């Protein structure tokens, strides 16, 4: 049995070695971007451009009410929290996607994830651990080969 496990593991490792590191990094960046980008799209008003809302300053009244009555974060007033979350999802999400200030963006979104887990949806560990895993990887490894960070470091 032990030999079968070792053989299967070696085979899987050979398959995994074919995958370049930049592909893993880019996939994680795109995946975590879409989590937060889809969320921010529900918070923004104004027109849409190519199906996307880009007017980050137009936080909807329903978003502000959501932060006031459903999320009810301690310490931070609801309207300020609504703007902070919206701006964070918008700008940090774009930072992750393009690999620009990747580590800073990952750290900010990781803090956001922790706040969501602790204060907003405490029963959603399985989802938030997936987000946190991707964000911790990006915090550790940065933007990778295909990123603006890499271009700026040259």
PDB file of C-alpha atoms in Angstrom:
ATOM      1  CA  UNK A   1       0.000   0.000   0.000  1.00  0.00           C
ATOM      2  CA  UNK A   2       2.832   2.355   0.921  1.00  0.00           C
ATOM      3  CA  UNK A   3       4.468   1.836  -2.492  1.00  0.00           C
ATOM      4  CA  UNK A   4       1.206   2.661  -4.280  1.00  0.00           C
ATOM      5  CA  UNK A   5       0.846   5.912  -2.336  1.00  0.00           C
ATOM      6  CA  UNK A   6       4.461   6.853  -3.070  1.00  0.00           C
ATOM      7  CA  UNK A   7       4.079   6.034  -6.774  1.00  0.00           C
ATOM      8  CA  UNK A   8       0.884   8.033  -7.109  1.00  0.00           C
ATOM      9  CA  UNK A   9       2.475  10.947  -5.271  1.00  0.00           C
ATOM     10  CA  UNK A  10       5.532  10.901  -7.535  1.00  0.00           C
ATOM     11  CA  UNK A  11       3.321  10.808 -10.618  1.00  0.00           C
ATOM     12  CA  UNK A  12       1.239  13.745  -9.336  1.00  0.00           C
ATOM     13  CA  UNK A  13       4.427  15.664  -8.542  1.00  0.00           C
ATOM     14  CA  UNK A  14       5.704  15.146 -12.109  1.00  0.00           C
ATOM     15  CA  UNK A  15       2.414  16.501 -13.454  1.00  0.00           C
ATOM     16  CA  UNK A  16       2.546  19.460 -11.082  1.00  0.00           C
ATOM     17  CA  UNK A  17       6.137  20.255 -12.052  1.00  0.00           C
ATOM     18  CA  UNK A  18       4.905  20.960 -15.591  1.00  0.00           C
ATOM     19  CA  UNK A  19       2.876  23.915 -14.296  1.00  0.00           C
ATOM     20  CA  UNK A  20       4.985  27.098 -14.224  1.00  0.00           C
ATOM     21  CA  UNK A  21       5.009  29.157 -11.017  1.00  0.00           C
ATOM     22  CA  UNK A  22       3.696  32.231 -12.836  1.00  0.00           C
ATOM     23  CA  UNK A  23       0.552  30.299 -13.853  1.00  0.00           C
ATOM     24  CA  UNK A  24      -0.214  29.400 -10.245  1.00  0.00           C
ATOM     25  CA  UNK A  25       0.352  32.976  -9.129  1.00  0.00           C
ATOM     26  CA  UNK A  26      -1.736  34.472 -11.941  1.00  0.00           C
ATOM     27  CA  UNK A  27      -4.573  32.014 -11.345  1.00  0.00           C
ATOM     28  CA  UNK A  28      -4.709  32.855  -7.636  1.00  0.00           C
ATOM     29  CA  UNK A  29      -4.567  36.581  -8.383  1.00  0.00           C
ATOM     30  CA  UNK A  30      -7.417  36.343 -10.900  1.00  0.00           C
ATOM     31  CA  UNK A  31      -9.509  34.144  -8.619  1.00  0.00           C
ATOM     32  CA  UNK A  32      -9.237  36.376  -5.562  1.00  0.00           C
ATOM     33  CA  UNK A  33      -9.740  39.468  -7.738  1.00  0.00           C
ATOM     34  CA  UNK A  34     -13.104  38.168  -8.963  1.00  0.00           C
ATOM     35  CA  UNK A  35     -14.281  37.419  -5.421  1.00  0.00           C
ATOM     36  CA  UNK A  36     -13.813  41.031  -4.371  1.00  0.00           C
ATOM     37  CA  UNK A  37     -14.625  42.603  -7.755  1.00  0.00           C
ATOM     38  CA  UNK A  38     -18.011  40.856  -7.931  1.00  0.00           C
ATOM     39  CA  UNK A  39     -18.707  42.063  -4.410  1.00  0.00           C
ATOM     40  CA  UNK A  40     -17.797  45.688  -5.158  1.00  0.00           C
ATOM     41  CA  UNK A  41     -20.024  45.648  -8.233  1.00  0.00           C
ATOM     42  CA  UNK A  42     -23.031  45.191  -5.914  1.00  0.00           C
ATOM     43  CA  UNK A  43     -22.014  48.258  -3.874  1.00  0.00           C
ATOM     44  CA  UNK A  44     -21.591  50.785  -6.679  1.00  0.00           C
ATOM     45  CA  UNK A  45     -24.117  53.027  -8.356  1.00  0.00           C
ATOM     46  CA  UNK A  46     -23.721  55.036 -11.519  1.00  0.00           C
ATOM     47  CA  UNK A  47     -23.330  53.886 -15.068  1.00  0.00           C
ATOM     48  CA  UNK A  48     -21.599  50.799 -16.262  1.00  0.00           C
ATOM     49  CA  UNK A  49     -18.877  50.602 -18.852  1.00  0.00           C
ATOM     50  CA  UNK A  50     -18.527  47.338 -20.731  1.00  0.00           C
ATOM     51  CA  UNK A  51     -20.807  45.810 -18.098  1.00  0.00           C
ATOM     52  CA  UNK A  52     -18.683  46.969 -15.160  1.00  0.00           C
ATOM     53  CA  UNK A  53     -19.322  49.706 -12.640  1.00  0.00           C
ATOM     54  CA  UNK A  54     -16.196  51.815 -12.295  1.00  0.00           C
ATOM     55  CA  UNK A  55     -17.436  54.883 -10.393  1.00  0.00           C
ATOM     56  CA  UNK A  56     -15.936  53.819  -7.066  1.00  0.00           C
ATOM     57  CA  UNK A  57     -17.075  57.008  -5.338  1.00  0.00           C
ATOM     58  CA  UNK A  58     -20.777  56.209  -5.953  1.00  0.00           C
ATOM     59  CA  UNK A  59     -21.500  53.935  -3.013  1.00  0.00           C
ATOM     60  CA  UNK A  60     -25.223  53.142  -3.048  1.00  0.00           C
ATOM     61  CA  UNK A  61     -27.583  54.014  -0.214  1.00  0.00           C
ATOM     62  CA  UNK A  62     -28.508  50.332   0.079  1.00  0.00           C
ATOM     63  CA  UNK A  63     -24.825  49.541   0.721  1.00  0.00           C
ATOM     64  CA  UNK A  64     -24.700  52.142   3.478  1.00  0.00           C
ATOM     65  CA  UNK A  65     -27.884  50.693   5.006  1.00  0.00           C
ATOM     66  CA  UNK A  66     -26.427  47.184   4.796  1.00  0.00           C
ATOM     67  CA  UNK A  67     -23.397  48.317   6.784  1.00  0.00           C
ATOM     68  CA  UNK A  68     -25.601  50.098   9.287  1.00  0.00           C
ATOM     69  CA  UNK A  69     -28.194  47.397   9.957  1.00  0.00           C
ATOM     70  CA  UNK A  70     -26.838  44.002   8.879  1.00  0.00           C
ATOM     71  CA  UNK A  71     -23.074  44.214   9.239  1.00  0.00           C
ATOM     72  CA  UNK A  72     -23.010  46.655  12.178  1.00  0.00           C
ATOM     73  CA  UNK A  73     -19.250  46.708  12.643  1.00  0.00           C
ATOM     74  CA  UNK A  74     -18.043  47.909  16.036  1.00  0.00           C
ATOM     75  CA  UNK A  75     -16.128  51.196  16.409  1.00  0.00           C
ATOM     76  CA  UNK A  76     -16.309  52.336  12.749  1.00  0.00           C
ATOM     77  CA  UNK A  77     -19.416  54.318  11.750  1.00  0.00           C
ATOM     78  CA  UNK A  78     -21.499  52.484   9.118  1.00  0.00           C
ATOM     79  CA  UNK A  79     -21.067  55.046   6.336  1.00  0.00           C
ATOM     80  CA  UNK A  80     -17.289  55.177   6.756  1.00  0.00           C
ATOM     81  CA  UNK A  81     -17.139  51.358   6.856  1.00  0.00           C
ATOM     82  CA  UNK A  82     -19.204  51.188   3.650  1.00  0.00           C
ATOM     83  CA  UNK A  83     -16.790  53.505   1.842  1.00  0.00           C
ATOM     84  CA  UNK A  84     -13.716  51.758   3.267  1.00  0.00           C
ATOM     85  CA  UNK A  85     -14.953  48.322   2.190  1.00  0.00           C
ATOM     86  CA  UNK A  86     -15.974  49.578  -1.254  1.00  0.00           C
ATOM     87  CA  UNK A  87     -12.691  51.365  -1.897  1.00  0.00           C
ATOM     88  CA  UNK A  88     -10.750  48.377  -0.529  1.00  0.00           C
ATOM     89  CA  UNK A  89     -12.524  45.884  -2.751  1.00  0.00           C
ATOM     90  CA  UNK A  90     -12.128  48.187  -5.746  1.00  0.00           C
ATOM     91  CA  UNK A  91      -8.503  49.320  -5.461  1.00  0.00           C
ATOM     92  CA  UNK A  92      -6.955  46.381  -3.623  1.00  0.00           C
ATOM     93  CA  UNK A  93      -8.766  44.020  -5.982  1.00  0.00           C
ATOM     94  CA  UNK A  94      -7.310  45.827  -8.992  1.00  0.00           C
ATOM     95  CA  UNK A  95      -3.892  45.790  -7.316  1.00  0.00           C
ATOM     96  CA  UNK A  96      -4.134  42.008  -6.986  1.00  0.00           C
ATOM     97  CA  UNK A  97      -5.303  41.548 -10.580  1.00  0.00           C
ATOM     98  CA  UNK A  98      -2.518  43.589 -12.135  1.00  0.00           C
ATOM     99  CA  UNK A  99       0.124  42.556  -9.621  1.00  0.00           C
ATOM    100  CA  UNK A 100       0.645  46.145  -8.496  1.00  0.00           C
ATOM    101  CA  UNK A 101       1.570  46.504  -4.823  1.00  0.00           C
ATOM    102  CA  UNK A 102       0.555  42.862  -4.655  1.00  0.00           C
ATOM    103  CA  UNK A 103       1.741  42.208  -1.121  1.00  0.00           C
ATOM    104  CA  UNK A 104       0.111  45.359   0.238  1.00  0.00           C
ATOM    105  CA  UNK A 105      -3.117  44.552  -1.619  1.00  0.00           C
ATOM    106  CA  UNK A 106      -3.089  40.967  -0.353  1.00  0.00           C
ATOM    107  CA  UNK A 107      -2.508  42.172   3.209  1.00  0.00           C
ATOM    108  CA  UNK A 108      -5.397  44.655   2.973  1.00  0.00           C
ATOM    109  CA  UNK A 109      -7.784  42.051   1.571  1.00  0.00           C
ATOM    110  CA  UNK A 110      -6.645  39.537   4.192  1.00  0.00           C
ATOM    111  CA  UNK A 111      -7.531  42.036   6.932  1.00  0.00           C
ATOM    112  CA  UNK A 112     -10.877  42.595   5.216  1.00  0.00           C
ATOM    113  CA  UNK A 113     -11.455  38.846   5.096  1.00  0.00           C
ATOM    114  CA  UNK A 114     -10.720  38.563   8.815  1.00  0.00           C
ATOM    115  CA  UNK A 115     -13.149  41.398   9.596  1.00  0.00           C
ATOM    116  CA  UNK A 116     -15.832  39.750   7.466  1.00  0.00           C
ATOM    117  CA  UNK A 117     -15.228  36.404   9.198  1.00  0.00           C
ATOM    118  CA  UNK A 118     -15.209  37.761  12.747  1.00  0.00           C
ATOM    119  CA  UNK A 119     -17.908  40.442  12.592  1.00  0.00           C
ATOM    120  CA  UNK A 120     -20.126  39.837   9.563  1.00  0.00           C
ATOM    121  CA  UNK A 121     -20.352  36.139   8.666  1.00  0.00           C
ATOM    122  CA  UNK A 122     -18.767  34.173  11.522  1.00  0.00           C
ATOM    123  CA  UNK A 123     -20.146  30.872  10.215  1.00  0.00           C
ATOM    124  CA  UNK A 124     -18.402  31.089   6.844  1.00  0.00           C
ATOM    125  CA  UNK A 125     -15.022  29.607   7.731  1.00  0.00           C
ATOM    126  CA  UNK A 126     -14.810  27.346   4.693  1.00  0.00           C
ATOM    127  CA  UNK A 127     -15.142  30.201   2.200  1.00  0.00           C
ATOM    128  CA  UNK A 128     -12.959  32.630   4.098  1.00  0.00           C
ATOM    129  CA  UNK A 129     -10.188  30.079   4.579  1.00  0.00           C
ATOM    130  CA  UNK A 130     -10.043  29.656   0.795  1.00  0.00           C
ATOM    131  CA  UNK A 131      -9.715  33.411   0.363  1.00  0.00           C
ATOM    132  CA  UNK A 132      -7.145  33.625   3.148  1.00  0.00           C
ATOM    133  CA  UNK A 133      -5.084  30.796   1.653  1.00  0.00           C
ATOM    134  CA  UNK A 134      -4.807  32.586  -1.701  1.00  0.00           C
ATOM    135  CA  UNK A 135      -4.080  35.916  -0.017  1.00  0.00           C
ATOM    136  CA  UNK A 136      -1.404  34.449   2.259  1.00  0.00           C
ATOM    137  CA  UNK A 137       0.272  32.875  -0.781  1.00  0.00           C
ATOM    138  CA  UNK A 138       0.249  36.266  -2.575  1.00  0.00           C
ATOM    139  CA  UNK A 139       1.474  38.054   0.556  1.00  0.00           C
ATOM    140  CA  UNK A 140       4.368  35.613   0.738  1.00  0.00           C
ATOM    141  CA  UNK A 141       5.253  35.360  -2.982  1.00  0.00           C
ATOM    142  CA  UNK A 142       4.163  38.757  -4.305  1.00  0.00           C
ATOM    143  CA  UNK A 143       2.917  39.354  -7.835  1.00  0.00           C
ATOM    144  CA  UNK A 144       5.150  36.850  -9.555  1.00  0.00           C
ATOM    145  CA  UNK A 145       6.631  36.889 -13.027  1.00  0.00           C
ATOM    146  CA  UNK A 146       3.559  38.309 -14.793  1.00  0.00           C
ATOM    147  CA  UNK A 147       2.962  41.470 -12.760  1.00  0.00           C
ATOM    148  CA  UNK A 148       3.535  45.199 -12.701  1.00  0.00           C
ATOM    149  CA  UNK A 149       5.562  44.676  -9.522  1.00  0.00           C
ATOM    150  CA  UNK A 150       8.021  42.555 -11.505  1.00  0.00           C
ATOM    151  CA  UNK A 151       8.309  45.226 -14.212  1.00  0.00           C
ATOM    152  CA  UNK A 152       9.038  47.899 -11.605  1.00  0.00           C
ATOM    153  CA  UNK A 153      11.677  45.761  -9.865  1.00  0.00           C
ATOM    154  CA  UNK A 154      13.707  45.402 -13.087  1.00  0.00           C
TER     155      UNK A 154
END
